[in-house]
Amino acid sequence: MPLSARVYGFLPTGEPIHVWPLVGEGGLEVEVLTYGGIVTRLLVPDRRGEIGDVVLGYDTFEPYLDRHPYFGAIVGRIAGRLTDARFEMEGREYRLAANNGPHHIHGGTVGLDRRVWSATPVDRADGAASLALRYRSPDGEEGYPGNVDFTVTYTVTADNALVIDTRVETDHPTPVSPTHHSYFNLAGAGDVLDHTVRVRADSYFPLADNFTLLDRELRVEGSAEDLEGPVRVGDAVARIFQGHGSLYRVSRAESEAAALMPAARVTCPATGRRLDVSTTEPMLQFYTGSMLE
């Protein structure tokens, strides 16, 4: 079925923002905005076939224009905090927008989450619903060097997978580490305290009180941050540092350095829904969302 969009809301300038529904043959449905690439809804069947929205978001567009906790958005150029809003590269210091006290977080004051992306349906041989979002971040935007072209493609497959493919091209050396920032609730409603979480990690990087990284790495075994369990989320929140969640080094042998490895699993016993995380990267950030209102 051809993809089509509808107007979801308007920017203060009057520019329309569109929402694109993507529906898979297996029943999974996602709605994506051209503003920030935001996923507003992700409808997933449970073990009984009942549909639930498993991501947090708003029912109308206007709240997304206010400051919100990056619900469902593409964040970057760099996801996470950069201490003192600066970095050094090739012998030069770059000062970035300080939007988290003295620090830089999630791409700055107007990051990828607050940009308007162009949307183009993708014609796939397997017929899966797929949408490509594109945005050019110009040289100097939020303090970053180089022009960077982002393409983020959302695809809903027949076996109920939401695939997010991110591709980046730049004309200058520059740090790039974006992410998709949905908050998942596999129950579809209520809290997530009875979910279970497992993180396959040998070590973690402790946080300072302001949630910037300290310059050391600690063993997970025997620590409050050990989530090998699996551990009930409510119990994890009660014991980990400020209930927040840490940056972990994924368990892998040297021979597996570039391999796609399972890194984490979150399960909702009540619905049977499960979220698996695999990565080729060395690190995994776990975040509980415990500081949301």
Coordinates of N, CA and C in Angstrom, one line a residue, residues 40-164:
T40 N 5.7 9.1 17.3 CA 4.6 9.5 18.3 C 3.9 8.3 18.8
R41 N 3.8 7.3 18.0 CA 3.1 6.0 18.4 C 3.8 4.8 17.8
L42 N 3.9 3.7 18.6 CA 4.4 2.5 18.1 C 3.4 1.4 18.7
L43 N 2.6 0.9 17.8 CA 1.5 0.0 18.2 C 2.0 -1.4 17.9
V44 N 2.0 -2.2 19.0 CA 2.6 -3.6 18.9 C 1.6 -4.6 19.6
P45 N 1.4 -5.7 18.9 CA 0.5 -6.7 19.6 C 1.2 -7.4 20.7
D46 N 0.5 -7.9 21.8 CA 1.0 -8.6 22.9 C 0.8 -10.1 22.6
R47 N 1.1 -11.0 23.6 CA 1.0 -12.4 23.3 C -0.4 -12.9 23.0
R48 N -1.4 -12.0 23.3 CA -2.8 -12.4 23.0 C -3.3 -11.7 21.7
G49 N -2.4 -10.9 21.1 CA -2.8 -10.2 19.9 C -3.4 -8.9 20.1
E50 N -3.5 -8.4 21.4 CA -4.0 -7.1 21.7 C -3.0 -6.1 21.4
I51 N -3.4 -5.0 20.8 CA -2.5 -3.9 20.4 C -2.3 -2.9 21.5
G52 N -1.1 -2.5 21.7 CA -0.8 -1.4 22.7 C 0.3 -0.5 22.2
D53 N 0.2 0.8 22.6 CA 1.2 1.8 22.2 C 2.3 1.7 23.2
V54 N 3.5 1.3 22.8 CA 4.6 1.0 23.7 C 5.7 2.1 23.8
V55 N 5.4 3.3 23.3 CA 6.3 4.4 23.4 C 5.6 5.6 24.0
L56 N 6.3 6.4 24.7 CA 5.7 7.6 25.3 C 5.7 8.7 24.2
G57 N 4.7 9.6 24.3 CA 4.6 10.7 23.4 C 3.3 11.5 23.7
Y58 N 3.1 12.5 22.9 CA 1.9 13.4 23.1 C 0.8 13.1 22.0
D59 N -0.4 13.4 22.3 CA -1.5 13.2 21.4 C -1.7 14.3 20.4
T60 N -1.1 15.5 20.7 CA -1.1 16.6 19.7 C 0.3 17.1 19.5
F61 N 0.4 18.0 18.5 CA 1.7 18.5 18.1 C 2.3 19.5 19.0
E62 N 1.5 20.4 19.6 CA 2.0 21.6 20.3 C 2.9 21.3 21.4
P63 N 2.7 20.2 22.2 CA 3.7 19.9 23.3 C 5.1 19.6 22.8
Y64 N 5.2 19.1 21.6 CA 6.5 18.8 21.1 C 7.3 20.1 20.8
L65 N 6.7 21.3 20.7 CA 7.3 22.5 20.5 C 7.9 23.1 21.8
D66 N 7.4 22.6 22.9 CA 8.0 23.1 24.2 C 9.2 22.2 24.5
R67 N 9.8 22.5 25.6 CA 10.9 21.6 26.1 C 10.3 20.3 26.6
H68 N 10.7 19.2 26.0 CA 10.3 17.9 26.5 C 11.5 16.9 26.5
P69 N 11.3 15.8 27.1 CA 12.5 14.9 27.3 C 12.8 14.1 26.0
Y70 N 12.8 14.7 24.9 CA 13.2 14.1 23.6 C 12.4 12.9 23.3
F71 N 11.1 12.9 23.6 CA 10.2 11.8 23.3 C 10.3 11.4 21.9
G72 N 10.8 10.2 21.6 CA 10.7 9.5 20.3 C 11.5 10.2 19.2
A73 N 12.4 11.1 19.6 CA 13.1 11.9 18.5 C 14.4 11.3 18.1
I74 N 14.9 11.8 17.0 CA 16.3 11.6 16.6 C 17.1 12.7 17.3
V75 N 18.1 12.3 18.1 CA 18.9 13.2 18.8 C 20.4 13.2 18.3
G76 N 21.0 14.4 18.3 CA 22.4 14.5 17.9 C 22.6 15.9 17.4
R77 N 23.8 16.3 16.8 CA 24.7 15.3 16.3 C 25.2 14.3 17.2
I78 N 25.5 14.6 18.5 CA 25.9 13.6 19.5 C 24.9 13.4 20.5
A79 N 24.5 12.2 20.7 CA 23.6 11.8 21.8 C 24.4 11.7 23.1
G80 N 23.8 12.3 24.2 CA 24.5 12.2 25.5 C 25.1 13.5 25.8
R81 N 25.8 13.6 26.9 CA 26.5 14.8 27.4 C 27.9 14.9 27.0
L82 N 28.3 16.1 26.7 CA 29.8 16.4 26.5 C 30.1 17.4 27.6
T83 N 31.0 17.0 28.5 CA 31.4 17.8 29.6 C 32.0 19.1 29.2
D84 N 31.5 20.2 29.8 CA 32.0 21.5 29.5 C 31.7 22.0 28.1
A85 N 30.8 21.3 27.4 CA 30.4 21.7 26.0 C 31.5 21.9 25.1
R86 N 32.5 21.1 25.1 CA 33.7 21.3 24.2 C 34.3 19.9 23.9
F87 N 35.1 19.9 22.8 CA 35.9 18.8 22.5 C 37.1 19.3 21.6
E88 N 38.1 18.5 21.6 CA 39.3 18.8 20.8 C 39.5 17.8 19.7
M89 N 39.8 18.3 18.5 CA 40.0 17.4 17.3 C 41.0 18.1 16.4
E90 N 42.0 17.3 16.0 CA 43.1 17.8 15.1 C 43.7 19.0 15.6
G91 N 44.0 19.1 16.9 CA 44.7 20.2 17.5 C 43.9 21.4 17.7
R92 N 42.6 21.4 17.5 CA 41.7 22.6 17.6 C 40.6 22.3 18.7
E93 N 40.3 23.2 19.5 CA 39.2 23.1 20.4 C 37.9 23.7 19.8
Y94 N 36.8 22.9 19.9 CA 35.5 23.4 19.4 C 34.6 23.6 20.6
R95 N 34.0 24.7 20.7 CA 33.0 25.0 21.8 C 31.6 24.8 21.2
L96 N 30.8 24.0 21.9 CA 29.5 23.7 21.5 C 28.4 24.5 22.3
A97 N 27.2 24.4 21.9 CA 26.1 25.1 22.6 C 26.0 24.4 24.0
A98 N 26.0 25.2 25.1 CA 25.8 24.7 26.4 C 24.3 24.7 26.8
N99 N 23.7 23.6 26.7 CA 22.2 23.5 27.0 C 21.8 22.6 28.1
N100 N 22.8 22.2 28.9 CA 22.6 21.4 30.1 C 23.5 21.9 31.2
G101 N 23.2 23.1 31.7 CA 24.1 23.8 32.6 C 25.3 24.2 31.8
P102 N 26.5 23.9 32.3 CA 27.7 24.2 31.5 C 28.0 23.1 30.4
H103 N 27.2 22.1 30.3 CA 27.5 21.0 29.4 C 26.6 21.0 28.2
H104 N 27.0 20.2 27.2 CA 26.2 20.0 26.0 C 25.5 18.7 26.0
I105 N 24.3 18.7 25.6 CA 23.5 17.4 25.6 C 22.7 17.3 24.4
H106 N 22.7 16.1 23.8 CA 21.8 15.7 22.7 C 21.8 16.7 21.5
G107 N 23.0 17.2 21.2 CA 23.1 18.0 20.0 C 22.9 19.5 20.1
G108 N 22.6 20.0 21.3 CA 22.5 21.4 21.6 C 21.1 22.0 21.7
T109 N 21.1 23.3 21.7 CA 19.8 24.0 21.9 C 18.8 23.7 20.8
V110 N 19.2 23.6 19.6 CA 18.3 23.2 18.5 C 19.0 22.0 17.8
G111 N 18.9 20.8 18.3 CA 19.5 19.7 17.7 C 18.6 19.0 16.7
L112 N 19.0 17.8 16.3 CA 18.2 17.1 15.3 C 16.8 16.9 15.7
D113 N 16.5 16.9 17.0 CA 15.2 16.6 17.4 C 14.2 17.8 17.2
R114 N 14.8 19.0 16.9 CA 14.0 20.2 16.6 C 14.1 20.7 15.2
R115 N 14.6 19.9 14.3 CA 14.8 20.3 12.9 C 13.6 19.6 12.1
V116 N 13.3 20.3 11.0 CA 12.3 19.7 10.0 C 13.0 18.9 9.0
W117 N 12.6 17.6 8.9 CA 13.3 16.7 8.0 C 12.4 16.5 6.7
S118 N 13.0 16.3 5.6 CA 12.3 16.0 4.4 C 12.0 14.5 4.4
A119 N 10.8 14.1 3.9 CA 10.4 12.7 4.0 C 10.1 12.2 2.6
T120 N 10.6 11.0 2.3 CA 10.4 10.3 1.0 C 10.1 8.8 1.2
P121 N 9.0 8.3 0.7 CA 8.7 6.9 0.8 C 9.8 6.1 0.1
V122 N 10.1 4.9 0.6 CA 11.1 4.0 0.0 C 10.4 2.8 -0.6
D123 N 10.7 2.6 -1.8 CA 10.1 1.4 -2.5 C 11.0 0.2 -2.3
R124 N 10.6 -0.7 -1.5 CA 11.4 -1.9 -1.2 C 10.9 -3.1 -2.0
A125 N 11.8 -4.0 -2.3 CA 11.4 -5.2 -3.0 C 10.5 -6.1 -2.2
D126 N 10.6 -6.1 -0.9 CA 9.8 -7.0 -0.1 C 8.5 -6.3 0.3
G127 N 8.2 -5.1 -0.2 CA 7.0 -4.4 0.0 C 6.8 -3.8 1.4
A128 N 7.8 -3.9 2.2 CA 7.7 -3.4 3.6 C 7.5 -1.9 3.6
A129 N 6.7 -1.4 4.5 CA 6.5 0.1 4.6 C 7.8 0.8 5.1
S130 N 8.2 1.7 4.3 CA 9.5 2.3 4.7 C 9.6 3.8 4.3
L131 N 10.2 4.6 5.2 CA 10.2 6.1 5.0 C 11.6 6.6 5.3
A132 N 12.2 7.3 4.3 CA 13.5 8.0 4.5 C 13.3 9.4 4.9
L133 N 14.0 9.8 6.0 CA 14.0 11.2 6.4 C 15.4 11.8 6.2
R134 N 15.5 13.0 5.7 CA 16.8 13.6 5.4 C 16.9 15.0 6.0
Y135 N 18.1 15.3 6.5 CA 18.4 16.6 7.0 C 19.9 16.9 6.8
R136 N 20.2 18.1 6.3 CA 21.5 18.6 6.2 C 21.8 19.5 7.4
S137 N 22.8 19.2 8.2 CA 23.3 20.0 9.3 C 24.4 20.8 8.8
P138 N 24.3 22.1 8.7 CA 25.4 22.9 8.1 C 26.6 23.1 9.0
D139 N 27.7 23.4 8.4 CA 28.9 23.7 9.1 C 28.7 24.7 10.2
G140 N 29.1 24.4 11.4 CA 29.0 25.4 12.5 C 27.7 25.3 13.3
E141 N 26.8 24.5 12.8 CA 25.5 24.4 13.5 C 25.7 23.8 15.0
E142 N 25.3 24.6 16.0 CA 25.4 24.2 17.4 C 26.9 24.1 17.8
G143 N 27.8 24.6 16.9 CA 29.2 24.6 17.2 C 30.0 23.5 16.5
Y144 N 29.4 22.6 15.9 CA 30.0 21.4 15.2 C 30.6 21.8 13.9
P145 N 31.8 21.3 13.6 CA 32.4 21.5 12.2 C 31.8 20.6 11.2
G146 N 31.9 21.1 9.9 CA 31.5 20.3 8.8 C 30.1 20.3 8.5
N147 N 29.8 20.2 7.1 CA 28.4 19.9 6.7 C 28.1 18.4 6.9
V148 N 27.0 18.0 7.4 CA 26.7 16.6 7.7 C 25.3 16.4 7.1
D149 N 25.2 15.4 6.2 CA 23.9 14.9 5.6 C 23.5 13.6 6.4
F150 N 22.3 13.7 7.0 CA 21.8 12.6 7.7 C 20.6 12.0 6.9
T151 N 20.6 10.7 6.9 CA 19.4 10.0 6.3 C 19.0 8.9 7.3
V152 N 17.8 9.0 7.9 CA 17.3 8.0 8.8 C 16.1 7.4 8.2
T153 N 16.2 6.1 8.0 CA 15.1 5.3 7.4 C 14.4 4.4 8.4
Y154 N 13.1 4.6 8.5 CA 12.2 3.8 9.3 C 11.5 2.8 8.4
T155 N 11.6 1.5 8.8 CA 11.0 0.4 8.1 C 10.2 -0.5 9.0
V156 N 9.0 -0.9 8.7 CA 8.2 -1.8 9.4 C 8.1 -3.1 8.6
T157 N 8.7 -4.2 9.2 CA 8.7 -5.5 8.4 C 7.5 -6.3 8.7
A158 N 7.4 -7.4 7.9 CA 6.2 -8.3 8.1 C 6.3 -9.1 9.4
D159 N 7.5 -9.2 10.0 CA 7.6 -10.0 11.2 C 7.6 -9.1 12.4
N160 N 7.0 -7.9 12.3 CA 6.8 -7.0 13.5 C 8.1 -6.4 14.0
A161 N 9.0 -6.0 13.1 CA 10.2 -5.3 13.5 C 10.2 -3.9 13.0
L162 N 10.6 -3.0 13.9 CA 10.8 -1.6 13.4 C 12.3 -1.4 13.3
V163 N 12.7 -1.2 12.0 CA 14.1 -1.1 11.7 C 14.4 0.4 11.5
I164 N 15.4 0.9 12.2 CA 15.9 2.3 12.1 C 17.3 2.3 11.5

